[in-house]
């Protein structure tokens, strides 16, 4: 397919031009607020609106998997009031949006370390995952208390424990075994990672899974992100030649 044809297909919303998984580093909430003379928390609140718009846009574009980086394992080092505010937003999002997400055929999953989360949040996450487990239109992965290195450490411990119990031979630990021990087991690797907010880094997001992701950086602050920005990124993705180490461009 030519990039023109794949662009048309993405625009029609029949599929996302070969994109099975879009992951987004939602950055720039604080600066968005500071530019307006508002407290950073108002940027986070406005960011929730951008999440709603983006989920709708991903449904319209036919994206199968959407991962949103909401709170990193390093974000604990922010002021306690900001951490508490971000936890509150997750609670509010699940309480207010879960029914509509379920109606829209969205499967909600949360990746990240649950052990350090307040018990009520862990309960809300379990409730959201159980209610939406059979939905197939869009899988929404919320990366909350997520860090890629922490995820890899937890996977390594899981595999080491299996080996100690004799359930796996060390020689049988291959790339598939490691992928399957990560929080994203059974989910295809991201085809594209978008970062808003103007920084050019991954900040410990999906390091293993990003091996061949196309990276798209935009200066737009997350609270301003909308369907047009998502569609522009999908169009940009359509122009990329993914070679996976080979010589010839992928003819698909
Ligand atoms: C992203 O916005 C949201 C989280 C990391 C929780 P920031 O809060 O990082 O906003 P900036 O980067 O300071 O503008
Ligand atoms: C990455 O943004 C984490 C999330 C978007 C949740 P940060 O704002 O925490 O990243 P750094 O500190 O600029 O690398
Ligand atoms: Mg930031």
CSV table of C-alpha atoms and ligand atoms in Angstrom, one decimal:
chain,number,residue,atom,x,y,z
A,1,UNK,CA,0.0,0.0,0.0
A,2,UNK,CA,1.3,3.5,-0.8
A,3,UNK,CA,1.5,6.0,2.0
A,4,UNK,CA,-1.2,8.0,0.2
A,5,UNK,CA,-3.6,5.0,0.3
A,6,UNK,CA,-2.8,4.2,3.9
A,7,UNK,CA,-3.4,7.9,4.7
A,8,UNK,CA,-6.8,7.7,3.1
A,9,UNK,CA,-7.6,4.5,4.9
A,10,UNK,CA,-6.7,6.1,8.3
A,11,UNK,CA,-8.8,9.1,7.4
A,12,UNK,CA,-11.8,6.9,6.7
A,13,UNK,CA,-11.4,5.4,10.1
A,14,UNK,CA,-11.6,1.8,8.8
A,15,UNK,CA,-8.3,1.0,10.4
A,16,UNK,CA,-5.4,3.0,11.6
A,17,UNK,CA,-3.1,2.3,8.6
A,18,UNK,CA,-1.4,-0.8,10.1
A,19,UNK,CA,-1.2,0.7,13.6
A,20,UNK,CA,-2.1,-1.9,16.2
A,21,UNK,CA,-0.8,0.0,19.2
A,22,UNK,CA,-0.3,3.7,19.8
A,23,UNK,CA,1.4,4.7,23.1
A,24,UNK,CA,1.4,8.3,24.3
A,25,UNK,CA,3.7,10.0,26.9
A,26,UNK,CA,1.2,12.7,28.0
A,27,UNK,CA,3.6,15.5,29.0
A,28,UNK,CA,3.3,19.3,29.5
A,29,UNK,CA,0.4,19.6,31.9
A,30,UNK,CA,2.4,21.7,34.3
A,31,UNK,CA,3.7,24.1,31.7
A,32,UNK,CA,0.3,24.4,30.1
A,33,UNK,CA,-1.0,25.7,33.5
A,34,UNK,CA,2.0,27.8,34.3
A,35,UNK,CA,1.7,29.7,30.9
A,36,UNK,CA,-1.8,30.6,32.0
A,37,UNK,CA,-0.8,31.7,35.5
A,38,UNK,CA,-2.7,28.7,36.9
A,39,UNK,CA,-1.5,26.1,39.5
A,40,UNK,CA,0.0,22.9,37.9
A,41,UNK,CA,-3.0,20.9,39.2
A,42,UNK,CA,-5.3,22.8,36.7
A,43,UNK,CA,-3.1,21.5,33.9
A,44,UNK,CA,-3.6,17.9,35.1
A,45,UNK,CA,-7.3,18.5,35.3
A,46,UNK,CA,-7.3,19.8,31.7
A,47,UNK,CA,-5.2,16.8,30.8
A,48,UNK,CA,-8.1,14.5,31.7
A,49,UNK,CA,-10.3,16.2,29.0
A,50,UNK,CA,-7.5,15.5,26.5
A,51,UNK,CA,-7.6,11.8,27.6
A,52,UNK,CA,-11.3,11.7,26.9
A,53,UNK,CA,-10.8,13.3,23.5
A,54,UNK,CA,-8.0,11.0,22.6
A,55,UNK,CA,-9.9,7.8,23.5
A,56,UNK,CA,-12.7,9.0,21.3
A,57,UNK,CA,-10.3,9.8,18.5
A,58,UNK,CA,-8.6,6.4,18.8
A,59,UNK,CA,-12.0,4.7,18.6
A,60,UNK,CA,-12.8,6.7,15.5
A,61,UNK,CA,-9.4,5.9,13.9
A,62,UNK,CA,-9.7,2.2,14.6
A,63,UNK,CA,-6.6,1.9,16.8
A,64,UNK,CA,-6.8,-1.4,18.6
A,65,UNK,CA,-4.5,-0.7,21.6
A,66,UNK,CA,-3.9,2.7,23.2
A,67,UNK,CA,-1.5,3.1,26.1
A,68,UNK,CA,-1.4,6.4,28.1
A,69,UNK,CA,1.5,7.2,30.4
A,70,UNK,CA,-0.3,8.8,33.4
A,71,UNK,CA,2.0,8.4,36.4
A,72,UNK,CA,5.6,7.2,36.4
A,73,UNK,CA,7.4,5.3,39.1
A,74,UNK,CA,9.6,8.4,39.3
A,75,UNK,CA,6.7,10.8,39.7
A,76,UNK,CA,6.6,9.9,43.4
A,77,UNK,CA,9.4,12.4,43.8
A,78,UNK,CA,7.0,15.3,43.1
A,79,UNK,CA,5.5,17.3,46.0
A,80,UNK,CA,3.1,15.1,48.0
A,81,UNK,CA,0.2,17.4,47.2
A,82,UNK,CA,0.7,16.9,43.4
A,83,UNK,CA,1.0,13.1,43.8
A,84,UNK,CA,-2.2,13.1,45.8
A,85,UNK,CA,-3.9,15.2,43.2
A,86,UNK,CA,-2.9,12.9,40.4
A,87,UNK,CA,-4.2,9.9,42.4
A,88,UNK,CA,-7.4,11.8,42.9
A,89,UNK,CA,-7.7,12.3,39.1
A,90,UNK,CA,-7.3,8.6,38.5
A,91,UNK,CA,-10.0,7.8,41.1
A,92,UNK,CA,-12.3,10.4,39.5
A,93,UNK,CA,-11.6,9.2,36.0
A,94,UNK,CA,-12.5,5.6,36.8
A,95,UNK,CA,-15.7,6.6,38.7
A,96,UNK,CA,-17.0,9.1,36.1
A,97,UNK,CA,-15.9,7.5,32.9
A,98,UNK,CA,-16.0,3.7,33.4
A,99,UNK,CA,-19.6,3.2,32.4
A,100,UNK,CA,-19.2,5.2,29.2
A,101,UNK,CA,-16.0,3.4,28.3
A,102,UNK,CA,-17.7,0.1,28.9
A,103,UNK,CA,-20.6,1.2,26.6
A,104,UNK,CA,-18.2,2.2,23.9
A,105,UNK,CA,-16.6,-1.3,23.9
A,106,UNK,CA,-13.3,-0.2,25.6
A,107,UNK,CA,-11.3,-2.8,27.6
A,108,UNK,CA,-9.5,-1.0,30.4
A,109,UNK,CA,-6.2,-2.4,31.7
A,110,UNK,CA,-3.7,-0.8,34.0
A,111,UNK,CA,0.0,-1.5,33.8
A,112,UNK,CA,2.6,-0.6,36.4
A,113,UNK,CA,3.4,-1.6,40.0
A,114,UNK,CA,0.2,-2.0,42.0
A,115,UNK,CA,1.9,-2.9,45.3
A,116,UNK,CA,2.6,0.7,46.3
A,117,UNK,CA,-0.9,2.0,45.3
A,118,UNK,CA,-3.5,3.0,47.9
A,119,UNK,CA,-5.9,0.0,48.4
A,120,UNK,CA,-8.9,1.9,47.2
A,121,UNK,CA,-7.2,2.7,43.9
A,122,UNK,CA,-6.1,-0.9,43.5
A,123,UNK,CA,-9.8,-1.8,44.1
A,124,UNK,CA,-11.1,0.6,41.5
A,125,UNK,CA,-8.6,-0.7,39.0
A,126,UNK,CA,-9.7,-4.3,39.6
A,127,UNK,CA,-13.3,-3.2,39.2
A,128,UNK,CA,-12.6,-1.4,35.9
A,129,UNK,CA,-10.6,-4.4,34.5
A,130,UNK,CA,-13.3,-6.9,35.6
A,131,UNK,CA,-16.2,-4.9,34.1
A,132,UNK,CA,-14.6,-4.4,30.7
A,133,UNK,CA,-12.6,-7.6,30.4
A,134,UNK,CA,-14.6,-8.9,27.4
A,135,UNK,CA,-14.7,-5.6,25.4
A,136,UNK,CA,-12.8,-5.8,22.1
A,137,UNK,CA,-13.2,-2.5,20.2
A,138,UNK,CA,-10.3,-0.7,21.9
A,139,UNK,CA,-7.9,-1.8,24.6
A,140,UNK,CA,-7.0,1.2,26.8
A,141,UNK,CA,-3.8,0.6,28.8
A,142,UNK,CA,-3.3,3.1,31.5
A,143,UNK,CA,0.3,3.2,32.6
A,144,UNK,CA,0.0,4.2,36.3
A,145,UNK,CA,2.9,3.9,38.8
A,146,UNK,CA,4.6,2.5,35.7
A,147,UNK,CA,8.4,2.5,35.0
A,148,UNK,CA,9.9,0.3,32.4
A,149,UNK,CA,12.9,-0.6,34.5
A,150,UNK,CA,10.7,-1.5,37.4
A,151,UNK,CA,8.6,-3.6,35.0
A,152,UNK,CA,11.7,-5.5,33.8
A,153,UNK,CA,12.9,-6.0,37.4
A,154,UNK,CA,9.5,-7.5,38.3
A,155,UNK,CA,9.6,-9.7,35.2
A,156,UNK,CA,13.1,-10.9,36.0
A,157,UNK,CA,12.0,-11.9,39.5
A,158,UNK,CA,9.0,-13.8,38.1
A,159,UNK,CA,11.2,-15.8,35.8
A,160,UNK,CA,13.9,-16.4,38.4
A,161,UNK,CA,11.2,-17.7,40.7
A,162,UNK,CA,9.9,-20.0,38.0
A,163,UNK,CA,13.4,-21.3,37.4
A,164,UNK,CA,14.0,-21.9,41.1
A,165,UNK,CA,10.7,-23.9,41.2
A,166,UNK,CA,11.9,-25.9,38.2
A,167,UNK,CA,9.0,-24.6,36.0
A,168,UNK,CA,11.4,-23.2,33.4
A,169,UNK,CA,14.9,-24.0,32.3
A,170,UNK,CA,17.3,-21.0,32.3
A,171,UNK,CA,18.1,-21.8,28.6
A,172,UNK,CA,14.4,-21.5,27.8
A,173,UNK,CA,14.3,-17.9,28.8
A,174,UNK,CA,14.2,-16.1,25.5
A,175,UNK,CA,12.7,-12.9,24.2
A,176,UNK,CA,9.2,-14.4,24.1
A,177,UNK,CA,9.5,-15.5,27.7
A,178,UNK,CA,10.6,-12.0,28.8
A,179,UNK,CA,7.9,-10.3,26.8
A,180,UNK,CA,5.3,-12.6,28.4
A,181,UNK,CA,6.6,-11.8,31.9
A,182,UNK,CA,6.1,-8.1,31.4
A,183,UNK,CA,2.9,-6.2,32.3
A,184,UNK,CA,2.1,-5.9,28.6
A,185,UNK,CA,2.1,-9.7,28.0
A,186,UNK,CA,-0.1,-10.6,25.1
A,187,UNK,CA,-0.3,-7.0,23.9
A,188,UNK,CA,1.5,-6.2,20.6
A,189,UNK,CA,4.5,-3.9,20.9
A,190,UNK,CA,3.7,-0.2,20.3
A,191,UNK,CA,4.0,0.7,16.6
A,192,UNK,CA,4.2,4.4,17.5
A,193,UNK,CA,5.1,6.3,20.6
A,194,UNK,CA,3.9,9.9,20.7
A,195,UNK,CA,5.4,12.3,23.2
A,196,UNK,CA,3.7,15.7,23.8
A,197,UNK,CA,5.2,18.6,25.6
A,198,UNK,CA,8.4,19.1,23.5
A,199,UNK,CA,10.9,16.8,25.3
A,200,UNK,CA,12.8,14.3,23.2
A,201,UNK,CA,13.1,11.3,25.6
A,202,UNK,CA,11.3,8.2,26.7
A,203,UNK,CA,11.5,8.8,30.5
A,204,UNK,CA,11.5,5.1,31.4
A,205,UNK,CA,8.4,4.3,29.3
A,206,UNK,CA,8.0,0.9,27.6
A,207,UNK,CA,11.8,0.5,27.1
A,208,UNK,CA,11.7,-3.2,26.1
A,209,UNK,CA,8.5,-2.9,24.0
A,210,UNK,CA,9.8,0.3,22.2
A,211,UNK,CA,12.6,-1.6,20.3
A,212,UNK,CA,11.1,-0.8,16.9
A,213,UNK,CA,8.5,1.8,17.7
A,214,UNK,CA,8.3,4.9,15.5
A,215,UNK,CA,8.8,7.9,17.7
A,216,UNK,CA,6.8,11.1,17.1
A,217,UNK,CA,7.5,14.2,19.2
A,218,UNK,CA,5.2,17.2,19.3
A,219,UNK,CA,5.6,20.5,21.1
A,220,UNK,CA,1.9,20.6,21.9
A,221,UNK,CA,1.2,20.5,25.6
A,222,UNK,CA,-0.9,17.5,26.6
A,223,UNK,CA,-4.0,19.5,27.6
A,224,UNK,CA,-4.2,20.9,24.0
A,225,UNK,CA,-3.9,17.5,22.4
A,226,UNK,CA,-7.0,16.5,20.3
A,227,UNK,CA,-8.2,14.3,17.4
A,228,UNK,CA,-6.4,16.4,14.8
A,229,UNK,CA,-3.1,15.9,16.6
A,230,UNK,CA,-3.6,12.2,16.8
A,231,UNK,CA,-4.6,11.9,13.2
A,232,UNK,CA,-1.6,14.0,12.2
A,233,UNK,CA,0.7,11.6,14.1
A,234,UNK,CA,-1.0,8.6,12.4
A,235,UNK,CA,-0.4,10.3,9.0
A,236,UNK,CA,3.3,10.8,10.0
A,237,UNK,CA,3.5,7.1,10.9
A,238,UNK,CA,2.2,6.3,7.4
A,239,UNK,CA,5.2,8.0,5.9
A,240,UNK,CA,7.8,6.0,7.9
A,241,UNK,CA,9.6,3.0,6.4
A,242,UNK,CA,9.9,0.4,9.0
A,243,UNK,CA,12.9,-1.9,8.2
A,244,UNK,CA,13.5,-3.9,11.4
A,245,UNK,CA,17.2,-4.1,10.5
A,246,UNK,CA,16.6,-5.3,7.0
A,247,UNK,CA,17.7,-3.6,3.8
A,248,UNK,CA,14.5,-3.2,1.8
A,249,UNK,CA,11.6,-1.2,3.0
A,250,UNK,CA,8.7,-3.1,4.3
A,251,UNK,CA,6.4,-3.6,1.2
A,252,UNK,CA,3.3,-3.9,3.3
B,1,LIG,C1,2.6,15.3,32.5
B,1,LIG,O1,2.7,16.6,32.7
B,1,LIG,C2,1.8,14.6,33.6
B,1,LIG,C3,2.6,13.8,34.5
B,1,LIG,C4,3.8,13.5,34.4
B,1,LIG,C5,1.9,13.2,35.6
B,1,LIG,P1,3.8,17.2,33.7
B,1,LIG,O2,3.2,17.4,35.0
B,1,LIG,O3,5.1,16.5,33.6
B,1,LIG,O4,4.0,18.7,33.0
B,1,LIG,P2,5.3,19.5,32.8
B,1,LIG,O5,6.2,18.5,32.0
B,1,LIG,O6,5.8,19.8,34.1
B,1,LIG,O7,4.9,20.6,32.0
B,2,LIG,C1,6.8,11.3,31.9
B,2,LIG,O1,6.8,12.7,32.1
B,2,LIG,C2,5.8,10.6,32.7
B,2,LIG,C3,4.4,10.8,32.3
B,2,LIG,C4,4.0,11.5,31.3
B,2,LIG,C5,3.4,10.2,33.2
B,2,LIG,P1,7.7,13.4,33.1
B,2,LIG,O2,7.4,14.9,33.1
B,2,LIG,O3,7.6,12.8,34.4
B,2,LIG,O4,9.2,13.2,32.5
B,2,LIG,P2,10.5,14.0,32.7
B,2,LIG,O5,10.7,14.2,34.2
B,2,LIG,O6,10.4,15.2,32.0
B,2,LIG,O7,11.6,13.1,32.1
B,3,LIG,MG1,6.7,16.6,32.4
